[in-house]
XYZ file of C-alpha atoms in Angstrom:
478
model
C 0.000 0.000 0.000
C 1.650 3.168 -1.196
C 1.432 6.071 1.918
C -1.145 8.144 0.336
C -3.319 5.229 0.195
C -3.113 5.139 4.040
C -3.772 9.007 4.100
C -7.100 8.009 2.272
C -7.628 5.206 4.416
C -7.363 7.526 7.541
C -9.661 10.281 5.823
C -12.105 7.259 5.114
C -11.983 6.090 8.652
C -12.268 9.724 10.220
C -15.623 10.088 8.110
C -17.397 6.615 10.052
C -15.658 7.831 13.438
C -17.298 10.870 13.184
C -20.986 9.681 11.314
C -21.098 7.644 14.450
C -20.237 10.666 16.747
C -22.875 12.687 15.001
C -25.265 10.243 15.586
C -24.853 9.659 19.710
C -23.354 13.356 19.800
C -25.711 13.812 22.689
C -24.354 11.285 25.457
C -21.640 13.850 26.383
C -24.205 16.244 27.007
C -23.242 16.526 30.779
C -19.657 17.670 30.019
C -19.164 21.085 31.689
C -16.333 23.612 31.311
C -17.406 25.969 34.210
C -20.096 28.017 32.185
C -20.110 26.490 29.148
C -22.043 23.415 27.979
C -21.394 21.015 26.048
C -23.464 22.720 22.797
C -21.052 25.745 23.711
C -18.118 23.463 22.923
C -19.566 21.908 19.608
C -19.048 25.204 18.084
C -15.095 24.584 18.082
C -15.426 20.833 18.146
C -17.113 21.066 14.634
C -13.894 22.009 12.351
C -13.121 18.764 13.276
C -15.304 17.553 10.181
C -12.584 19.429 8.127
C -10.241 16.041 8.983
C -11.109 13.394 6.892
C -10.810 16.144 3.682
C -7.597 17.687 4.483
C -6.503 13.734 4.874
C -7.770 13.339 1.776
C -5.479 16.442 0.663
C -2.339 15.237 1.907
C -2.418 11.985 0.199
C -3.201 13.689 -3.152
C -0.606 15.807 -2.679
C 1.889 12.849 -2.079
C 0.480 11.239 -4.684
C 1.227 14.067 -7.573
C 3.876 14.501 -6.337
C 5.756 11.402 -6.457
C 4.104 11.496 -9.932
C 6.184 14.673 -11.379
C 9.178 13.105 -9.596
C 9.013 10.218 -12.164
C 7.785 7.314 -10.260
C 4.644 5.588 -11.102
C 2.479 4.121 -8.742
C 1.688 1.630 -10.775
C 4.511 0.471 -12.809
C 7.422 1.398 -10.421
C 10.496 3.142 -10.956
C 10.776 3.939 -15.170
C 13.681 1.243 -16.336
C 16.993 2.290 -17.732
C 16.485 5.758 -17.420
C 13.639 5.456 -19.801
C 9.643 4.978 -18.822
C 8.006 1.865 -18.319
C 5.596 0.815 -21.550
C 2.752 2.635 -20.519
C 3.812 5.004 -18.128
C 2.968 8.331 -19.804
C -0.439 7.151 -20.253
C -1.217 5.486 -16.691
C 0.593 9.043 -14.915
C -2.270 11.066 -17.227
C -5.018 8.873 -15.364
C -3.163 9.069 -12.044
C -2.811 12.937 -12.206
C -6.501 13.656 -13.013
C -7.468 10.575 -10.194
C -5.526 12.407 -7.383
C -6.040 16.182 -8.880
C -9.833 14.896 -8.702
C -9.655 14.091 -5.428
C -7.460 17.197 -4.621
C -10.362 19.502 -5.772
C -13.071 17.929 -4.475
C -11.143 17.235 -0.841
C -10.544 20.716 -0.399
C -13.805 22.072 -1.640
C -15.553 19.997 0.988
C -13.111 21.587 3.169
C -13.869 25.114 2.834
C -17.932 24.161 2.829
C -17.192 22.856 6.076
C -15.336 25.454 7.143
C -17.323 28.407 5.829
C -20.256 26.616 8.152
C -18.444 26.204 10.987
C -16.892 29.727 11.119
C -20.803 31.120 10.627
C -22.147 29.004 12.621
C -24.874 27.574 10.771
C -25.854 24.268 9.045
C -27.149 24.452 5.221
C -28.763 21.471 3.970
C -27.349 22.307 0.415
C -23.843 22.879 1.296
C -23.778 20.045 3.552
C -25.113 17.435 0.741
C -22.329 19.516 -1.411
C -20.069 18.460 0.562
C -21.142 14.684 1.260
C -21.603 14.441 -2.910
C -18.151 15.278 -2.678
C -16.808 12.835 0.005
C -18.634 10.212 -1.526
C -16.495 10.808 -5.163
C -13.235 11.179 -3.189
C -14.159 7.962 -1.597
C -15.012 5.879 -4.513
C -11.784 7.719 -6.568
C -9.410 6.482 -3.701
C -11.152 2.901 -3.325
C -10.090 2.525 -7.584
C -6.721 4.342 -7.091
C -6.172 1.696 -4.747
C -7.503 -1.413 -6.321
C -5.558 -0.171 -9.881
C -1.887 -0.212 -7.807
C -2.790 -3.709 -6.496
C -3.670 -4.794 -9.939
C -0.836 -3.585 -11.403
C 2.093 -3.928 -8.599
C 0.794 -7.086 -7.849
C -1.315 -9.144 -11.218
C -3.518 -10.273 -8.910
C -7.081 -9.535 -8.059
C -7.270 -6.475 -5.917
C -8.604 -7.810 -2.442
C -7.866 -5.640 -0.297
C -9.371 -2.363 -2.002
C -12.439 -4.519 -2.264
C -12.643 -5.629 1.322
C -12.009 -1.803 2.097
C -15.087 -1.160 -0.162
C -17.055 -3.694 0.919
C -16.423 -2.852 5.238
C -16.850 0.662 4.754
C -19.719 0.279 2.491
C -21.791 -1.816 5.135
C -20.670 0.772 8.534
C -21.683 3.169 6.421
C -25.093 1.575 4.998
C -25.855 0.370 8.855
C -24.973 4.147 9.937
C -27.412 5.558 7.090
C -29.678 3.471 5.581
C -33.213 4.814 5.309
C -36.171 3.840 7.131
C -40.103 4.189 6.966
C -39.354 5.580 10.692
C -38.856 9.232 12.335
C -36.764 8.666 15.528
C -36.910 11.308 18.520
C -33.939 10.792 20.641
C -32.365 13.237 23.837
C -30.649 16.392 22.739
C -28.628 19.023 24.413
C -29.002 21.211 27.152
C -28.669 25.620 26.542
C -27.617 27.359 29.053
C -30.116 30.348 28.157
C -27.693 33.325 30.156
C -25.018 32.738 27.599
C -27.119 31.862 24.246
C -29.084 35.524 24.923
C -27.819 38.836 26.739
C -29.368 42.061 26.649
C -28.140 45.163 27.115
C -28.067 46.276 30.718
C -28.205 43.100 32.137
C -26.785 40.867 34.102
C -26.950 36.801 34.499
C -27.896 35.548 38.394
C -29.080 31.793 37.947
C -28.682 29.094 35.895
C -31.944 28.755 33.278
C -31.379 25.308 30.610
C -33.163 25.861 27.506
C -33.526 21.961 26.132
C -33.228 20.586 22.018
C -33.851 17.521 21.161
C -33.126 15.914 18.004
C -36.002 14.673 15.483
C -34.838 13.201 11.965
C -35.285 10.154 9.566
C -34.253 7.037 11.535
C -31.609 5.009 10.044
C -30.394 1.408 10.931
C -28.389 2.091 13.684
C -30.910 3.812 15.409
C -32.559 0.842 16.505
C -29.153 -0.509 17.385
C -29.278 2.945 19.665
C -32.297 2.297 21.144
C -31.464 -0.996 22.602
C -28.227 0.503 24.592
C -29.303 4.012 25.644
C -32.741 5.388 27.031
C -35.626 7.699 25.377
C -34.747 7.222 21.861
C -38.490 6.701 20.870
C -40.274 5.599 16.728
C -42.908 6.720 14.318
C -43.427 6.450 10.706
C -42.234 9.131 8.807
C -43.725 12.636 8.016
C -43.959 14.108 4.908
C -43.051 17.424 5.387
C -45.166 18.951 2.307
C -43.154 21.362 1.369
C -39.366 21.188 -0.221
C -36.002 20.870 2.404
C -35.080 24.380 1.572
C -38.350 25.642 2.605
C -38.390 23.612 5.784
C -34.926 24.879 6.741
C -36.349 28.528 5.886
C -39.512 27.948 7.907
C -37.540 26.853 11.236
C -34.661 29.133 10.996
C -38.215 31.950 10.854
C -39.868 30.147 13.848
C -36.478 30.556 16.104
C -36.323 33.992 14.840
C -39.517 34.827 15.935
C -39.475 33.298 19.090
C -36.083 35.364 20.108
C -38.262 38.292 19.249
C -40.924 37.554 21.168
C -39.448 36.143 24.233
C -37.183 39.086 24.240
C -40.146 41.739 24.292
C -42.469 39.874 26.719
C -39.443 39.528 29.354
C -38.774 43.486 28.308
C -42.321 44.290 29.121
C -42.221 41.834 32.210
C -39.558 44.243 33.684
C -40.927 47.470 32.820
C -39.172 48.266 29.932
C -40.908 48.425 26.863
C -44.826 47.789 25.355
C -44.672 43.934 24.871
C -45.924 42.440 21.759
C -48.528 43.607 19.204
C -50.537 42.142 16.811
C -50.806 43.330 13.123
C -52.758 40.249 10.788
C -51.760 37.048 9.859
C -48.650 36.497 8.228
C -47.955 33.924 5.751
C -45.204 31.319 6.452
C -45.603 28.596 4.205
C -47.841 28.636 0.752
C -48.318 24.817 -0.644
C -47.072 24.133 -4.159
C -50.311 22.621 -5.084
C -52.274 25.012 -3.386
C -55.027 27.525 -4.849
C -52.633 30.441 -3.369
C -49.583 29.648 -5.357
C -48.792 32.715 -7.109
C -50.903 35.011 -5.893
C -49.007 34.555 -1.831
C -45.785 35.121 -1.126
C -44.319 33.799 2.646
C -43.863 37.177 4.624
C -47.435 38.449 3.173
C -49.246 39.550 6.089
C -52.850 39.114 5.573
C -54.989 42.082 6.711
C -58.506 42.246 4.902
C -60.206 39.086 3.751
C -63.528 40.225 2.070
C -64.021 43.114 3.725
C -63.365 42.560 6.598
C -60.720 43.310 9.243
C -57.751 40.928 10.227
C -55.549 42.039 12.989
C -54.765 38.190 14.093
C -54.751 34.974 13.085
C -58.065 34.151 14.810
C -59.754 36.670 12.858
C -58.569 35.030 9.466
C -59.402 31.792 10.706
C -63.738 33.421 11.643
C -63.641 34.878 8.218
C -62.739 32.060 6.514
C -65.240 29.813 8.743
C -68.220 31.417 6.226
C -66.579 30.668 3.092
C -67.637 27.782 0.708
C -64.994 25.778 -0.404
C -64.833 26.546 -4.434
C -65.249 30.270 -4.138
C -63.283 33.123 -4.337
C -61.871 34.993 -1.419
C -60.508 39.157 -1.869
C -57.670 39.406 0.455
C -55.909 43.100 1.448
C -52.238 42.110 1.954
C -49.312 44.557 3.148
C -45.913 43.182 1.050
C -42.721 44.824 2.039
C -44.425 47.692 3.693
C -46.968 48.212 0.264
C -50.587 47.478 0.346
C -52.012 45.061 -2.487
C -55.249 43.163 -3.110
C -55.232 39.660 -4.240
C -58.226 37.695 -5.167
C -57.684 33.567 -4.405
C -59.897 30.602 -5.130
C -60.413 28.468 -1.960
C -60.770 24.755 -2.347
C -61.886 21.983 0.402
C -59.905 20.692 2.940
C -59.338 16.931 2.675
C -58.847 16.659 6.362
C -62.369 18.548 7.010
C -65.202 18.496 4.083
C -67.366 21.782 3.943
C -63.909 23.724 4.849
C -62.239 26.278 2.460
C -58.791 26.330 2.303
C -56.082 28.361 0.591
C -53.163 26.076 0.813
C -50.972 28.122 3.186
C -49.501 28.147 6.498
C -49.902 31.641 8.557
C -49.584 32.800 12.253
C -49.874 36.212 13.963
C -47.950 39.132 12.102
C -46.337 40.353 15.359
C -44.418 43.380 16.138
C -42.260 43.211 19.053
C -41.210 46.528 21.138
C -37.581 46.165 21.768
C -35.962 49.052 23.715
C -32.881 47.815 24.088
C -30.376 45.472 21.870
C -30.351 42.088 22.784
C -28.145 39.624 21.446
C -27.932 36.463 20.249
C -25.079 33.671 20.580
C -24.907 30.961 17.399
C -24.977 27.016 17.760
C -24.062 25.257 15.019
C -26.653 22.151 16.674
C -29.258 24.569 16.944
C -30.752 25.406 13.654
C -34.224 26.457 14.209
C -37.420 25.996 15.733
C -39.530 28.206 18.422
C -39.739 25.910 21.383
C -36.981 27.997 23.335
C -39.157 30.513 23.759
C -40.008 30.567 27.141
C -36.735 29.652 28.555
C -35.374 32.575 26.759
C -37.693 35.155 27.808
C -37.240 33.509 31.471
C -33.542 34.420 31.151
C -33.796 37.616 29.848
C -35.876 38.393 32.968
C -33.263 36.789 34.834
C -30.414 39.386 33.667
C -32.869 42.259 34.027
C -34.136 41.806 37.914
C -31.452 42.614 40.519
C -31.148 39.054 42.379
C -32.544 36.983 39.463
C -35.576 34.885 39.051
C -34.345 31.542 39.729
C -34.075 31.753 43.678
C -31.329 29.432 43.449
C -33.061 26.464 41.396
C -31.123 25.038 38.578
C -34.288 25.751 36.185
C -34.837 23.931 33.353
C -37.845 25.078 30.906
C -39.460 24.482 27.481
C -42.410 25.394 25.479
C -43.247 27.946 23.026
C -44.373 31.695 23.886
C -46.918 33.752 21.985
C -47.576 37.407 22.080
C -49.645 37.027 25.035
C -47.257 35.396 26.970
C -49.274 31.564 26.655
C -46.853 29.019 26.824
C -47.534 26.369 24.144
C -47.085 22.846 23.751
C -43.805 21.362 22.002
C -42.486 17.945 20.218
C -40.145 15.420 22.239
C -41.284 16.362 25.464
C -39.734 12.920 26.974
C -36.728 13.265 25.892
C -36.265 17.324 27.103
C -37.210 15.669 30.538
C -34.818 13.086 30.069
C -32.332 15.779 29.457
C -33.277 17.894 32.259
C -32.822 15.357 34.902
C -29.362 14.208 33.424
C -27.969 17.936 33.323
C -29.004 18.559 36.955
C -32.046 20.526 36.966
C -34.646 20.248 39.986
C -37.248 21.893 38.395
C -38.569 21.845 35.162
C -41.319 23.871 33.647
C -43.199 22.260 30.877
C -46.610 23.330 28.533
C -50.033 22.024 30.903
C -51.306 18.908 29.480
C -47.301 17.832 28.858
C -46.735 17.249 32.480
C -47.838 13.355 32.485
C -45.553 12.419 29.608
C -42.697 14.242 31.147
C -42.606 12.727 33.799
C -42.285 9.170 32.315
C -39.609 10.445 30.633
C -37.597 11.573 34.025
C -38.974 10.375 37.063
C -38.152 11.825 40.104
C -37.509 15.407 38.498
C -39.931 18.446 39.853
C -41.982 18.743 36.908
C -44.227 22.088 37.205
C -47.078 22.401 34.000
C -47.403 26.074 33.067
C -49.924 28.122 31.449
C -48.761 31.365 31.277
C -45.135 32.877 31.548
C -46.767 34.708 34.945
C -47.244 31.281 36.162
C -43.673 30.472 35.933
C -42.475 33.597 37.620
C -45.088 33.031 40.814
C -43.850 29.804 41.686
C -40.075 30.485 41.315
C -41.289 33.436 43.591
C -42.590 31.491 46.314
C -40.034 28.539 46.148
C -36.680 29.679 47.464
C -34.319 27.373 48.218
């Protein structure tokens, strides 16, 4: 085996070490560095996806460049002073094998890179990048098996018992299912992931993620050693990956608005949250709105009459007949326009009119002061942080804190009114919660039953309202 075929070997290696990381990359959750979790130590751990390509790099480079030095991989040293019969030819097919995988090494590189350094995971630069690794991987594998072939005569075993291992790790690490898979996540401490300005952190507040995705095979392998991981079939998510990743990366956005104004407004600073229509988030492909609605549209008139929430849209369009016609006043990028859309029936509810899109409250938050915002590269979206952030905020904002010297842990989603709402993979946050040492953990009401299964033993309090929260931390000092 010539060295940069080990280099390759390593980079292919590296790649199923770390598939397998990703994959359980919650079990060192309760790793602590004084204040910073282990999601705060992700962000530098993740350049170290950049290994297997910069592997891959090395050996290429070896590999040209025992090329231009005259030796062939293949054939050996040239004879006489002179090249081997076919050597000119078989170094043209090496150089554009290893300048191939050169390319396509480092490319993957600076995706990986360029995501790490901003902090943010792109479903098209990622599959970029894994198009990429799976070329260099299958260019190596051949550069490999062609310099046993040819050193050797003899069929090229090894290269195709390193195709065949990897090929079945990686097939058992990600081959597709008919299953979702729900398994724990990672705690936040909330005090570093927000601050605004003015304030000052007291207590420890845990915002919770879990992590929801296609199962593969080894997730049932998964389930059997370690707790909570739990099954369903699969969603389809009716709309395209690049508009899911848009539509989650808006939900988080909007819930760090929110939570930021009610916890302003909870301290006296500020007018809170207020309504303005129903904005559009998603419209359907297929639906009667296509091309008439744009995502950001915030819905204000529907025949005539007034829409200053989503409730209001939801009354009007109660007295429509599925089949008709519905004149909608719409404010775009600050202009009015008027849009006319034919409804058709839902197939979930005959006798309903629908217009194939997805729309919540158009809110506009009052934010006196700057508040900002730290990135995790495992936290891509989503609004169920909500509460825990606004609980946070509050906590830098009061002299003394909120926490009265619980280790709080808290999830659900927070609307304008300060409601907490229910949220996905409540198990496994309660799972989490227990394992990163909170005593007290506020959930949605109506959650508080399957939370509890999930960590029992662990103070579980059900919340309505964000006011809720804040009178029993009040009267439970430790």
């Amino acid at each position: 085996m010539a060295r940069w075929h080990r280099w390759y070997l390593y980079g292919m290696t590296a790649v199923i070490a770390l598939c397998a990381f990703g994959e359980l990359i919650w079990v060192p959750d309760v790793l602590r560095i004084g204040q910073l979790y282990w999601i705060d130590l992700l962000n530098g751990l993740v350049f170290a996806l950049v290994v297997p390509p910069l592997l891959w790099v090395g050996g290429a480079v070896m590999a040209l460049l025992a090329s231009f030095q005259g030796y062939s991989p293949q054939d050996g040293e040239a004879q006489g002073g002179k090249p081997a019969a076919g050597f000119k030819a078989r170094r043209r097919w090496l150089l554009v094998r290893h300048g191939s995988i050169l390319l396509m090494a480092a490319l993957a590189a600076g995706l990986l890179c360029y995501m790490g350094i901003v902090g943010e995971l792109s479903l098209l630069l990622l599959a970029v990048a894994a198009g990429s690794i799976a070329l260099i991987w299958l260019l190596a594998i051949w550069d490999a098996a062609l310099h046993e072939r040819y050193r050797g005569g003899r069929l090229p075993w090894r290269s195709l018992l390193a195709l065949v291992l990897s090929a079945t790790l990686l097939s058992g690490l990600f081959w597709p299912t008919s299953q979702m898979v729900t398994y724990p996540g990672l705690a936040v401490n909330m005090n570093r992931y927000v601050h605004v300005e003015g304030g000052q952190p007291h207590g420890e507040i845990m915002g919770l993620l879990v992590f929801d995705r296609p199962a593969f095979l080894a997730d049932w392998l998964y389930a059997k050693l370690f707790p909570a991981y739990t099954f369903r079939p699969i969603e389809t998510l009716g709309m395209s990956l690049g508009q899911y990743e848009s539509l989650v990366r808006d939900l988080k956005a909007e819930a760090d608005q929110i939570g930021s104004a009610i916890a302003l407004h909870e301290a006296g600073i500020g007018a809170g949250v207020k309504r303005s229509g129903a904005k559009v988030v998603l419209v359907e492909v297929e639906g009667p709105a296509h091309g008439e609605l744009k995502p950001g549209d915030i819905i204000v008139q529907v025949n005539d009459a007034q829409v200053a929430r989503l409730v209001d849209l939801r009354a009007q369009m109660a007295d429509v007949v599925p089949g008709s016609t519905v004149r909608l006043a719409l404010l775009r990028d600050g202009e009015r326009l008027s849009r006319e859309v034919l409804t058709k029936g839902n197939p979930e509810q005959p006798g309903q009119a629908i217009m194939g899109i997805q729309v919540t409250d158009s809110l506009e938050p009052d934010l006196p002061r700057k508040v900002a915002f730290r990135r995790y590269f495992a936290h891509e979206g989503g609004p169920s942080h909500g509460a825990a952030l606004a609980l946070a905020l509050l906590d830098q904002l009061i002299p003394g804190g909120v926490t009265n010297g619980h280790r709080v842990a808290v999830t659900g989603t927070i609307d304008a009114d300060g409601q907490i709402g229910r949220i996905g993979g409540i198990r496994q946050k309660a799972f989490t919660a227990k394992r990163d040492g909170a005593d007290v953990f506020f959930v949605p009401k109506g959650q508080e039953e399957e939370a509890q299964a999930g960590a029992p033993g662990l103070r579980i309090i059900p919340v309505d309202t964000f006011e809720e929260m804040l009178i029993w931390l009040r009267r439970s000092a430790i």
